Every structure is written in structure tokens, then in C-alpha cells.
Short mmCIF file of C-alpha atoms and ligand atoms in Angstrom, two decimals:
data_model
loop_
_atom_site.label_atom_id
_atom_site.label_comp_id
_atom_site.label_asym_id
_atom_site.label_seq_id
_atom_site.Cartn_x
_atom_site.Cartn_y
_atom_site.Cartn_z
CA UNK C 1 -46.18 103.06 -40.95
CA UNK C 2 -48.24 101.06 -38.55
CA UNK C 3 -51.56 100.24 -37.66
CA UNK C 4 -51.06 100.11 -33.82
CA UNK C 5 -52.56 102.89 -32.32
CA UNK C 6 -51.48 104.55 -28.77
CA UNK C 7 -54.76 103.25 -27.26
CA UNK C 8 -53.89 99.59 -28.37
CA UNK C 9 -50.38 100.20 -27.02
CA UNK C 10 -51.35 101.49 -23.50
CA UNK C 11 -53.99 98.66 -23.24
CA UNK C 12 -50.76 96.40 -22.55
CA UNK C 13 -49.36 98.96 -20.34
CA UNK C 14 -52.36 100.35 -18.34
CA UNK C 15 -50.05 102.05 -15.66
CA UNK C 16 -47.75 103.75 -17.99
CA UNK C 17 -47.31 107.30 -17.48
CA UNK C 18 -44.53 109.46 -19.39
CA UNK C 19 -42.33 110.78 -16.66
CA UNK C 20 -41.04 114.21 -16.22
CA UNK C 21 -38.40 116.04 -14.17
CA UNK C 22 -40.59 116.05 -11.29
CA UNK C 23 -42.10 113.02 -11.46
CA UNK C 24 -39.00 111.08 -12.34
CA UNK C 25 -37.34 112.19 -8.90
CA UNK C 26 -40.39 110.50 -7.17
CA UNK C 27 -40.38 107.48 -9.22
CA UNK C 28 -36.47 107.06 -8.17
CA UNK C 29 -37.37 107.62 -4.24
CA UNK C 30 -40.00 104.83 -4.45
CA UNK C 31 -37.87 101.89 -5.89
CA UNK C 32 -36.33 99.71 -3.21
CA UNK C 33 -34.12 98.60 -5.84
CA UNK C 34 -32.45 102.17 -5.64
CA UNK C 35 -32.37 102.41 -1.92
CA UNK C 36 -28.81 101.74 -1.59
CA UNK C 37 -27.94 104.34 -4.33
CA UNK C 38 -30.01 107.20 -2.78
CA UNK C 39 -29.68 106.34 0.91
CA UNK C 40 -31.88 108.62 2.91
CA UNK C 41 -32.31 111.04 0.07
CA UNK C 42 -35.36 113.26 -0.32
CA UNK C 43 -36.95 114.92 -3.01
CA UNK C 44 -35.35 118.11 -2.03
CA UNK C 45 -31.99 116.67 -2.03
CA UNK C 46 -32.40 115.52 -5.70
CA UNK C 47 -32.38 117.03 -9.12
CA UNK C 48 -33.35 115.78 -12.67
CA UNK C 49 -32.45 116.70 -16.19
CA UNK C 50 -33.75 115.39 -19.57
CA UNK C 51 -30.78 114.68 -21.59
CA UNK C 52 -32.32 112.38 -24.32
CA UNK C 53 -30.91 113.47 -27.81
CA UNK C 54 -31.86 110.32 -29.59
CA UNK C 55 -34.91 109.81 -31.96
CA UNK C 56 -37.12 107.72 -29.78
CA UNK C 57 -37.20 108.05 -26.04
CA UNK C 58 -36.98 110.15 -23.01
CA UNK C 59 -33.58 109.86 -21.05
CA UNK C 60 -33.33 111.64 -17.52
CA UNK C 61 -30.52 111.83 -15.43
CA UNK C 62 -31.42 111.82 -11.64
CA UNK C 63 -28.78 113.08 -9.29
CA UNK C 64 -27.91 114.41 -5.71
CA UNK C 65 -25.95 117.76 -6.53
CA UNK C 66 -24.51 117.79 -3.29
CA UNK C 67 -23.28 114.12 -3.24
CA UNK C 68 -21.34 113.31 -6.19
CA UNK C 69 -21.55 109.48 -7.30
CA UNK C 70 -25.28 109.37 -6.59
CA UNK C 71 -26.85 109.17 -9.88
CA UNK C 72 -28.59 107.14 -12.05
CA UNK C 73 -30.00 107.27 -15.74
CA UNK C 74 -33.46 106.47 -16.70
CA UNK C 75 -34.50 105.63 -20.10
CA UNK C 76 -38.17 105.45 -20.73
CA UNK C 77 -39.89 104.65 -23.77
CA UNK C 78 -42.78 106.62 -25.11
CA UNK C 79 -45.81 105.02 -27.12
CA UNK C 80 -44.56 107.07 -30.38
CA UNK C 81 -41.38 108.06 -32.22
CA UNK C 82 -39.97 111.23 -30.17
CA UNK C 83 -38.50 112.73 -33.58
CA UNK C 84 -41.52 112.60 -35.41
CA UNK C 85 -44.52 112.89 -32.50
CA UNK C 86 -47.70 111.14 -31.60
CA UNK C 87 -48.72 110.93 -35.43
CA UNK C 88 -45.98 107.94 -35.11
CA UNK C 89 -47.04 105.59 -32.78
CA UNK C 90 -44.58 102.85 -31.72
CA UNK C 91 -44.37 99.70 -29.35
CA UNK C 92 -43.55 100.10 -25.74
CA UNK C 93 -42.25 96.78 -25.93
CA UNK C 94 -38.84 98.20 -27.07
CA UNK C 95 -37.98 98.88 -23.25
CA UNK C 96 -38.25 95.06 -22.82
CA UNK C 97 -36.20 94.28 -25.76
CA UNK C 98 -33.37 96.57 -24.59
CA UNK C 99 -33.56 95.51 -21.00
CA UNK C 100 -33.25 91.75 -22.23
CA UNK C 101 -30.48 92.53 -24.50
CA UNK C 102 -28.61 94.40 -21.96
CA UNK C 103 -29.10 91.64 -19.47
CA UNK C 104 -27.59 89.13 -22.14
CA UNK C 105 -24.86 91.44 -22.86
CA UNK C 106 -24.30 91.65 -19.17
CA UNK C 107 -23.96 87.91 -19.05
CA UNK C 108 -21.65 87.66 -22.08
CA UNK C 109 -19.30 90.87 -21.71
CA UNK C 110 -20.09 92.97 -18.70
CA UNK C 111 -17.36 95.28 -19.11
CA UNK C 112 -19.02 96.63 -22.18
CA UNK C 113 -22.26 97.61 -21.11
CA UNK C 114 -23.62 100.03 -18.32
CA UNK C 115 -24.90 98.43 -15.20
CA UNK C 116 -28.84 97.86 -15.23
CA UNK C 117 -30.23 98.69 -11.86
CA UNK C 118 -33.72 97.91 -12.82
CA UNK C 119 -36.28 97.25 -15.21
CA UNK C 120 -39.89 98.11 -14.63
CA UNK C 121 -42.04 96.51 -17.45
CA UNK C 122 -45.23 98.64 -16.37
CA UNK C 123 -43.57 102.10 -17.16
CA UNK C 124 -41.42 100.72 -19.77
CA UNK C 125 -38.27 102.19 -18.59
CA UNK C 126 -34.74 101.04 -17.40
CA UNK C 127 -32.68 102.39 -14.66
CA UNK C 128 -28.94 102.33 -15.31
CA UNK C 129 -25.55 103.21 -14.40
CA UNK C 130 -24.80 106.87 -15.03
CA UNK C 131 -21.80 107.03 -17.47
CA UNK C 132 -21.22 110.67 -16.56
CA UNK C 133 -17.77 110.88 -17.50
CA UNK C 134 -18.29 109.37 -21.01
CA UNK C 135 -19.58 110.95 -24.12
CA UNK C 136 -20.99 109.16 -27.27
CA UNK C 137 -18.33 108.14 -29.67
CA UNK C 138 -20.15 110.13 -32.33
CA UNK C 139 -19.77 113.49 -30.25
CA UNK C 140 -16.38 112.78 -29.32
CA UNK C 141 -15.36 112.07 -32.81
CA UNK C 142 -17.22 115.03 -34.46
CA UNK C 143 -15.01 117.02 -31.76
CA UNK C 144 -11.76 115.40 -33.38
CA UNK C 145 -11.14 113.24 -30.04
CA UNK C 146 -9.29 109.92 -30.54
CA UNK C 147 -10.36 106.97 -28.58
CA UNK C 148 -7.45 104.45 -28.65
CA UNK C 149 -9.11 101.76 -27.17
CA UNK C 150 -12.57 101.87 -28.90
CA UNK C 151 -11.46 99.79 -31.80
CA UNK C 152 -10.44 96.87 -29.73
CA UNK C 153 -13.47 97.00 -27.46
CA UNK C 154 -15.91 97.07 -30.32
CA UNK C 155 -14.23 94.26 -32.04
CA UNK C 156 -14.33 92.16 -28.92
CA UNK C 157 -17.77 93.08 -28.00
CA UNK C 158 -19.15 91.93 -31.66
CA UNK C 159 -17.20 88.75 -31.73
CA UNK C 160 -18.31 87.77 -28.06
CA UNK C 161 -22.10 88.96 -28.39
CA UNK C 162 -22.59 87.53 -32.05
CA UNK C 163 -20.89 84.13 -31.55
CA UNK C 164 -22.36 83.54 -28.04
CA UNK C 165 -25.75 84.01 -29.25
CA UNK C 166 -25.59 82.13 -32.44
CA UNK C 167 -26.28 78.54 -33.48
CA UNK C 168 -22.46 78.24 -33.25
CA UNK C 169 -22.75 78.43 -29.60
CA UNK C 170 -26.28 77.83 -28.29
CA UNK C 171 -28.12 74.35 -28.50
CA UNK C 172 -30.86 74.59 -31.34
CA UNK C 173 -33.68 74.60 -29.02
CA UNK C 174 -32.08 77.38 -26.75
CA UNK C 175 -31.38 79.63 -29.86
CA UNK C 176 -34.85 79.22 -31.44
CA UNK C 177 -36.29 80.24 -27.85
CA UNK C 178 -34.30 83.49 -28.01
CA UNK C 179 -35.31 84.23 -31.50
CA UNK C 180 -38.93 84.06 -30.08
CA UNK C 181 -37.94 86.32 -27.09
CA UNK C 182 -36.17 88.82 -29.11
CA UNK C 183 -39.00 89.21 -31.93
CA UNK C 184 -39.04 92.83 -32.64
CA UNK C 185 -41.15 93.36 -35.69
CA UNK C 186 -42.23 97.20 -35.44
CA UNK C 187 -38.56 98.25 -34.69
CA UNK C 188 -37.26 95.94 -37.61
CA UNK C 189 -39.89 97.61 -39.89
CA UNK C 190 -38.33 100.96 -38.96
CA UNK C 191 -35.26 99.68 -40.43
CA UNK C 192 -36.63 97.63 -43.32
CA UNK C 193 -38.17 101.01 -44.45
CA UNK C 194 -35.62 103.51 -43.28
CA UNK C 195 -32.36 101.78 -44.41
CA UNK C 196 -33.39 99.32 -47.29
CA UNK C 197 -36.37 101.12 -48.77
CA UNK C 198 -37.08 104.85 -48.63
CA UNK C 199 -33.85 106.08 -49.67
CA UNK C 200 -33.78 104.60 -52.79
CA UNK C 201 -37.24 105.70 -53.92
CA UNK C 202 -38.40 109.13 -55.20
CA UNK C 203 -41.25 111.19 -53.54
CA UNK C 204 -40.97 109.45 -50.09
CA UNK C 205 -42.14 111.79 -47.24
CA UNK C 206 -39.80 110.82 -44.67
CA UNK C 207 -36.81 111.45 -46.83
CA UNK C 208 -35.07 114.78 -46.74
CA UNK C 209 -31.59 115.93 -48.03
CA UNK C 210 -29.33 118.90 -48.68
CA UNK C 211 -30.97 120.71 -51.79
CA UNK C 212 -27.59 121.09 -52.81
CA UNK C 213 -26.96 117.38 -53.43
CA UNK C 214 -30.49 117.12 -55.52
CA UNK C 215 -28.62 115.63 -58.66
CA UNK C 216 -26.79 112.91 -56.65
CA UNK C 217 -29.94 111.81 -54.94
CA UNK C 218 -31.86 111.68 -58.34
CA UNK C 219 -28.90 109.42 -59.53
CA UNK C 220 -29.28 107.14 -56.64
CA UNK C 221 -32.99 106.87 -56.67
CA UNK C 222 -33.06 106.53 -60.55
CA UNK C 223 -34.49 103.37 -62.27
CA UNK C 224 -31.02 103.07 -64.07
CA UNK C 225 -29.18 102.38 -60.76
CA UNK C 226 -30.16 98.84 -60.68
CA UNK C 227 -26.83 97.43 -59.50
CA UNK C 228 -27.37 99.57 -56.60
CA UNK C 229 -30.99 98.45 -56.01
CA UNK C 230 -30.51 94.92 -56.53
CA UNK C 231 -27.84 94.83 -53.92
CA UNK C 232 -30.36 96.44 -51.44
CA UNK C 233 -32.79 93.90 -52.27
CA UNK C 234 -30.32 91.12 -51.16
CA UNK C 235 -29.22 92.95 -48.16
CA UNK C 236 -32.77 93.61 -47.16
CA UNK C 237 -33.83 90.11 -47.60
CA UNK C 238 -30.71 88.94 -45.39
CA UNK C 239 -31.91 91.43 -43.02
CA UNK C 240 -35.59 90.27 -42.66
CA UNK C 241 -34.60 86.34 -42.97
CA UNK C 242 -31.22 85.49 -41.61
CA UNK C 243 -31.48 84.95 -37.85
CA UNK C 244 -27.86 84.39 -37.29
CA UNK C 245 -27.38 86.01 -33.92
CA UNK C 246 -28.97 88.52 -31.46
CA UNK C 247 -27.73 91.79 -33.12
CA UNK C 248 -27.82 94.91 -31.27
CA UNK C 249 -29.63 96.47 -34.37
CA UNK C 250 -28.57 100.13 -34.27
CA UNK C 251 -24.92 99.81 -33.39
CA UNK C 252 -23.88 103.55 -34.89
CA UNK C 253 -21.60 105.61 -33.03
CA UNK C 254 -24.49 107.25 -30.88
CA UNK C 255 -24.99 103.87 -29.46
CA UNK C 256 -21.09 103.81 -28.07
CA UNK C 257 -20.13 105.55 -24.88
CA UNK C 258 -16.35 106.28 -24.69
CA UNK C 259 -13.64 107.77 -22.40
CA UNK C 260 -9.89 107.78 -23.39
CA UNK C 261 -9.94 104.18 -22.08
CA UNK C 262 -13.02 102.84 -21.67
CA UNK C 263 -15.98 101.94 -23.86
CA UNK C 264 -19.80 100.98 -23.33
CA UNK C 265 -22.41 99.80 -25.62
CA UNK C 266 -25.94 101.19 -24.97
CA UNK C 267 -29.44 101.40 -26.70
CA UNK C 268 -30.07 98.05 -27.90
CA UNK C 269 -33.75 98.52 -28.32
CA UNK C 270 -33.67 97.40 -32.03
CA UNK C 271 -32.05 94.14 -30.89
CA UNK C 272 -33.61 91.14 -32.88
CA UNK C 273 -32.21 87.69 -34.20
CA UNK C 274 -30.57 89.09 -37.64
CA UNK C 275 -27.49 88.96 -39.84
CA UNK C 276 -24.40 89.22 -38.03
CA UNK C 277 -23.02 91.80 -40.43
CA UNK C 278 -25.59 94.28 -39.79
CA UNK C 279 -23.85 95.45 -36.38
CA UNK C 280 -20.30 95.14 -37.92
CA UNK C 281 -21.66 97.27 -40.85
CA UNK C 282 -22.96 100.00 -38.72
CA UNK C 283 -19.66 100.54 -36.96
CA UNK C 284 -18.04 101.00 -40.31
CA UNK C 285 -20.41 103.14 -41.86
CA UNK C 286 -20.30 105.50 -38.91
CA UNK C 287 -16.51 105.58 -38.97
CA UNK C 288 -16.45 106.39 -42.85
CA UNK C 289 -19.49 109.06 -42.20
CA UNK C 290 -17.08 110.81 -39.95
CA UNK C 291 -14.14 110.35 -42.10
CA UNK C 292 -15.97 112.11 -44.69
CA UNK C 293 -17.17 114.83 -42.43
CA UNK C 294 -13.64 115.61 -41.08
CA UNK C 295 -12.63 117.05 -44.44
CA UNK C 296 -14.54 120.01 -43.41
CA UNK C 297 -14.33 119.78 -39.50
CA UNK C 298 -10.60 119.88 -39.59
CA UNK C 299 -9.49 122.63 -41.68
CA UNK C 300 -5.59 122.21 -41.54
CA UNK C 301 -4.39 119.46 -43.63
CA UNK C 302 -1.87 117.79 -41.49
CA UNK C 303 -4.15 117.16 -38.27
CA UNK C 304 -7.04 116.11 -40.59
CA UNK C 305 -4.92 113.58 -42.27
CA UNK C 306 -3.82 112.28 -39.03
CA UNK C 307 -7.50 112.12 -37.74
CA UNK C 308 -8.77 110.34 -40.94
CA UNK C 309 -5.79 107.77 -40.67
CA UNK C 310 -6.96 107.18 -36.85
CA UNK C 311 -10.40 106.48 -38.29
CA UNK C 312 -9.21 103.95 -40.72
CA UNK C 313 -6.69 102.56 -38.35
CA UNK C 314 -9.78 102.06 -35.85
CA UNK C 315 -11.76 100.33 -38.50
CA UNK C 316 -8.93 98.03 -39.05
CA UNK C 317 -8.73 97.30 -35.38
CA UNK C 318 -12.27 96.67 -35.11
CA UNK C 319 -12.01 93.84 -37.95
CA UNK C 320 -8.91 92.28 -36.74
CA UNK C 321 -9.93 92.09 -33.31
CA UNK C 322 -13.30 90.63 -34.35
CA UNK C 323 -11.73 88.01 -36.53
CA UNK C 324 -9.09 87.19 -33.93
CA UNK C 325 -11.65 86.76 -30.92
CA UNK C 326 -14.03 85.17 -33.41
CA UNK C 327 -11.56 82.51 -34.27
CA UNK C 328 -10.62 81.79 -30.90
CA UNK C 329 -14.38 81.53 -29.92
CA UNK C 330 -14.59 79.19 -33.15
CA UNK C 331 -11.60 76.96 -32.24
CA UNK C 332 -12.80 76.49 -28.65
CA UNK C 333 -16.48 75.78 -29.11
CA UNK C 334 -17.45 74.79 -32.40
CA UNK C 335 -18.70 71.37 -33.08
CA UNK C 336 -18.17 68.85 -35.83
CA UNK C 337 -21.34 69.56 -37.86
CA UNK C 338 -20.11 73.32 -38.37
CA UNK C 339 -16.41 72.68 -39.09
CA UNK C 340 -16.48 72.49 -42.82
CA UNK C 341 -17.67 76.30 -43.16
CA UNK C 342 -15.60 78.18 -40.92
CA UNK C 343 -13.79 80.05 -43.69
CA UNK C 344 -16.53 80.45 -45.86
CA UNK C 345 -18.65 81.99 -43.28
CA UNK C 346 -15.92 84.61 -42.42
CA UNK C 347 -16.00 85.51 -45.92
CA UNK C 348 -19.78 85.84 -45.94
CA UNK C 349 -19.54 87.86 -42.94
CA UNK C 350 -16.86 90.31 -44.58
CA UNK C 351 -19.11 90.75 -47.64
CA UNK C 352 -22.30 91.45 -45.79
CA UNK C 353 -20.76 93.94 -43.48
CA UNK C 354 -19.48 95.65 -46.40
CA UNK C 355 -23.05 95.71 -48.06
CA UNK C 356 -24.60 96.70 -44.71
CA UNK C 357 -22.15 99.69 -44.30
CA UNK C 358 -23.21 100.88 -47.62
CA UNK C 359 -26.79 101.17 -46.92
CA UNK C 360 -26.14 102.70 -43.71
CA UNK C 361 -24.25 105.29 -44.98
CA UNK C 362 -26.76 106.32 -47.64
CA UNK C 363 -29.70 106.46 -45.07
CA UNK C 364 -27.89 109.00 -43.17
CA UNK C 365 -27.70 111.41 -46.07
CA UNK C 366 -31.05 110.86 -47.59
CA UNK C 367 -33.55 108.97 -45.14
CA UNK C 368 -35.39 110.36 -42.19
CA UNK C 369 -32.73 110.25 -39.59
CA UNK C 370 -29.38 112.26 -40.38
CA UNK C 371 -26.14 112.21 -38.19
CA UNK C 372 -24.48 115.12 -36.62
CA UNK C 373 -21.10 114.27 -38.16
CA UNK C 374 -22.59 115.72 -41.27
CA UNK C 375 -25.45 117.99 -39.93
CA UNK C 376 -22.73 120.05 -37.93
CA UNK C 377 -20.85 121.29 -41.26
CA UNK C 378 -22.24 124.91 -41.30
CA UNK C 379 -21.33 125.55 -44.87
CA UNK C 380 -24.06 123.79 -47.13
CA UNK C 381 -21.70 123.49 -49.91
CA UNK C 382 -19.22 121.94 -47.85
CA UNK C 383 -21.84 119.64 -46.30
CA UNK C 384 -22.87 118.81 -49.69
CA UNK C 385 -19.35 117.53 -50.66
CA UNK C 386 -19.30 115.39 -47.73
CA UNK C 387 -22.64 113.85 -48.32
CA UNK C 388 -21.67 113.32 -52.07
CA UNK C 389 -18.76 111.41 -50.97
CA UNK C 390 -20.70 109.24 -48.26
CA UNK C 391 -23.25 108.53 -51.07
CA UNK C 392 -20.50 107.60 -53.54
CA UNK C 393 -18.84 105.32 -50.97
CA UNK C 394 -22.16 103.58 -49.78
CA UNK C 395 -23.29 102.84 -53.46
CA UNK C 396 -19.62 101.56 -54.13
CA UNK C 397 -19.98 99.19 -51.06
CA UNK C 398 -23.40 97.96 -52.17
CA UNK C 399 -22.36 97.36 -55.66
CA UNK C 400 -19.16 95.53 -54.78
CA UNK C 401 -19.79 93.85 -51.31
CA UNK C 402 -20.23 90.51 -53.25
CA UNK C 403 -17.10 90.73 -55.15
CA UNK C 404 -14.79 90.52 -51.98
CA UNK C 405 -12.62 87.44 -52.59
CA UNK C 406 -11.22 86.71 -49.17
CA UNK C 407 -12.04 88.28 -45.44
CA UNK C 408 -8.32 89.25 -45.14
CA UNK C 409 -9.06 91.74 -47.85
CA UNK C 410 -11.85 93.53 -45.87
CA UNK C 411 -9.89 96.47 -44.15
CA UNK C 412 -8.27 97.44 -47.41
CA UNK C 413 -11.11 97.33 -49.51
CA UNK C 414 -12.78 99.52 -46.82
CA UNK C 415 -9.98 101.95 -46.66
CA UNK C 416 -9.90 102.21 -50.55
CA UNK C 417 -13.44 103.49 -50.37
CA UNK C 418 -12.33 106.96 -49.12
CA UNK C 419 -10.41 107.25 -52.36
CA UNK C 420 -13.46 107.43 -54.20
CA UNK C 421 -14.59 111.04 -53.01
C1 LIG D 1 -37.68 106.66 -36.53
S1 LIG D 1 -36.35 106.30 -35.84
C2 LIG D 1 -34.88 106.73 -36.67
C3 LIG D 1 -33.70 105.91 -36.49
O1 LIG D 1 -33.17 106.31 -35.21
C4 LIG D 1 -32.61 105.14 -34.30
O2 LIG D 1 -31.79 105.59 -33.88
C5 LIG D 1 -32.51 104.22 -35.48
O3 LIG D 1 -31.37 104.44 -36.11
C6 LIG D 1 -33.72 104.43 -36.36
O4 LIG D 1 -33.45 104.07 -37.61
MG1 LIG D 2 -30.97 104.43 -30.19
#
């Protein structure tokens, strides 16, 4: 995957040491930036747990068991991919990217991100607000919970962050400096391989899938599947070459923390200057994956239909809110040099969003990293049915994304894909 060795990585971070549940407490107590949070606490007053369930990093919660409110989250990058192990080295620079992106989000839309207390470039970690009353949106959706504000919040977040980091808002020199600052080659390479390459090729070691869907995977990867492969070609090229805005780069429902009334975006370590539709596509793909999975998570028809309708409604809200806020930003800030393309750009965004959503669905069924929505369906036959439906929807989106005629048809087009399965 990469020729950068762990030794080379630690060359740039000579004082890096991976923390554990003991050393993380000592670490916290030694940080002056955290003094106001932990007061005169000593190591005996504090406890720590490792709560990371992602694919890459260590995540600790450090808290004072007898003093509710005194707690933080510490996210530390490891010099390798946690999901795979030390055989897959990975840049520690992702901690810088994440802290810098969170800081950018903080200045654009502070209500939608956790508070960042500290970024330690030597230890490659960030210390953040503990969102202890929140769950990941993925976990909540899998459990059948509805989040009435999440759609609106996600639409606003994407419109604000994508518009305000783009050439439509920034001065050309400022924007180009940010492209440099957010250059993130190793994490982009993961996406290029895991999303836009490996799922479409046979005999790739990283790929794995439910054996009951062998036939569907053979069809996906076959030479005859040219329309899909060519769609992926253009989407991959867009991902690699279109520096439209600072994108989160991994905005699936596991990167969204929710309560019934609030939404926070976390984990922007894949952030870089890329195509805006990639973030939008990630959100829609994960709502659709959950839709497919709910067929088997909710056995009774009526509650299932209600929940699936809620998912489509959330998707609609994300898109409508995004468009509304985007248009408001456009009307307020756009210069005369950009006036001519406003409508065409929204169509371009809607099209690419559909295409990227398709790719993001397929990778979660066939590629290296799967999602709990599907993986928690206990019966392999039922899981296979949900996965086949996801593959059908994903491929349809890739074949058809360029055929969308107007951005106002986006939500209807997305909603109709679920009739395919
Ligand atoms: C090897 S990393 C696998 C996946 O985990 C992250 O969350 C990204 O989605 C990445 O593609
Ligand atoms: Mg992540």
C-alpha cells in the first residue's frame, strides 16, 4: 500500500509514544491547557477507558468518576492502520489534518463540532470535548432511533463548510494555500484504493464479502460491467483532481454524533481539498445502507416502513437544507466572475453526489471496511439480501448519476433507488 515505514514515520515524531489507559491519565494531568477541567485532581481521582471502535486510531475517555462533568476525549493516531495492524504503516500527520480541519470547522460553524482543547503535534493527538450523551448516528440508526434535527444540521454543515472553503468564497491565493495545508496523500490513497479501485477488481486481498453474495460480486467485478467501471473511472478522477473545497473526506454516519436535538461532526482526518459531492454522497450512501439493513432489523412491516420513510425524509431534508443554505451563501457572497455558473454548478454537485454515494455503498459491502448496519444482521441469508440490494442501488447510482437533468430531481431520484431491491 505504501513505502513509508514506521521508522520513517517516527523520525518526524521522535517523542511519539502510544498511550494506554494508565499513561493517558498522566498525560492529561501534565497539560496546563487542561488544568481548568481537572482542577486539583490527582491520578487517583481519574479513570480512563479506551473506547475507539474506528478503523485507525486510539480513542480514550479520561474522566473523574466522582465528579461528573470532568472528562475529555483523547484521540491519538497510531503509526499504522489499527484495523489491519503494523503491517500497514500510516502517516501520523493525519492528527494534524484532523486538528486543523476541526479548527476550520470551529470557525465556520462552531455548533456542529466538538470543542477542541488541545492538539499535540509531538504525540499526534487531539484532546476534545467529551460528547458523552451522544451516540454515533450509525449506532443510533441501527437501533432504530430517529434524530429529527440531524438532516437539517448535516445540510447546514455541508453547505457552510464546503462553500466557505471554496474558490466561491476565498481569495484565490488563500484557497491555494489551504490546498497545500490540507494535502493528505496517504489518507487519500486509502480512499482511492478502497473506494474507487479494489471493490471493482477480482482477487484483491483487502476485499471480503458474505459468501452468499458471490454471484452478485462476480457480476460487479466482471469485464462486462463496463458502464459501472467507467462511471467509477470518472468519479475517481474527480476525487483525485477536483480541489473544489475542504471536504471532510469520511462523512459516514459513524463520523456524526447525535442526540435527539443536536448533531456534531467528528473525525475529519481524511480531510483534503476534493470534490464537494464526496461529502454529500457519503451521507446519502450511509442513509441508504441503513435503509437496506432495516428490512431485517425491524421485523414488523408498519414500524419498518415508518423508519424507512424517516430515512428518506432525512435524506430529503439534508438535500433541501443544503441547497437552501448554499443558495443563500451564493447570493450573499458570489462575485461577478462566478455568476454565470450557479445553476450548472448545483446540477454538477447533485450528479456527483449521486455517483459518489453509489461508490460509497458498494465499498461497504465488498471492500475492506464494512458497516455495522449490515454486519449486525445475524442471519447470513437476510444479510445477503440487504447487501445485494445495496449493490444494486450503488451500481444504479453509478450508471445513472450523469443522467440527472436538474438538481431539483435529486431527492426523488434518490428515493426511487430503494424500489430497485
Ligand atoms: C483502512 S481504513 C478503512 C476505512 O476506515 C475509515 O473510516 C475510512 O472510511 C476508510 O476508508
Ligand atoms: Mg473515522
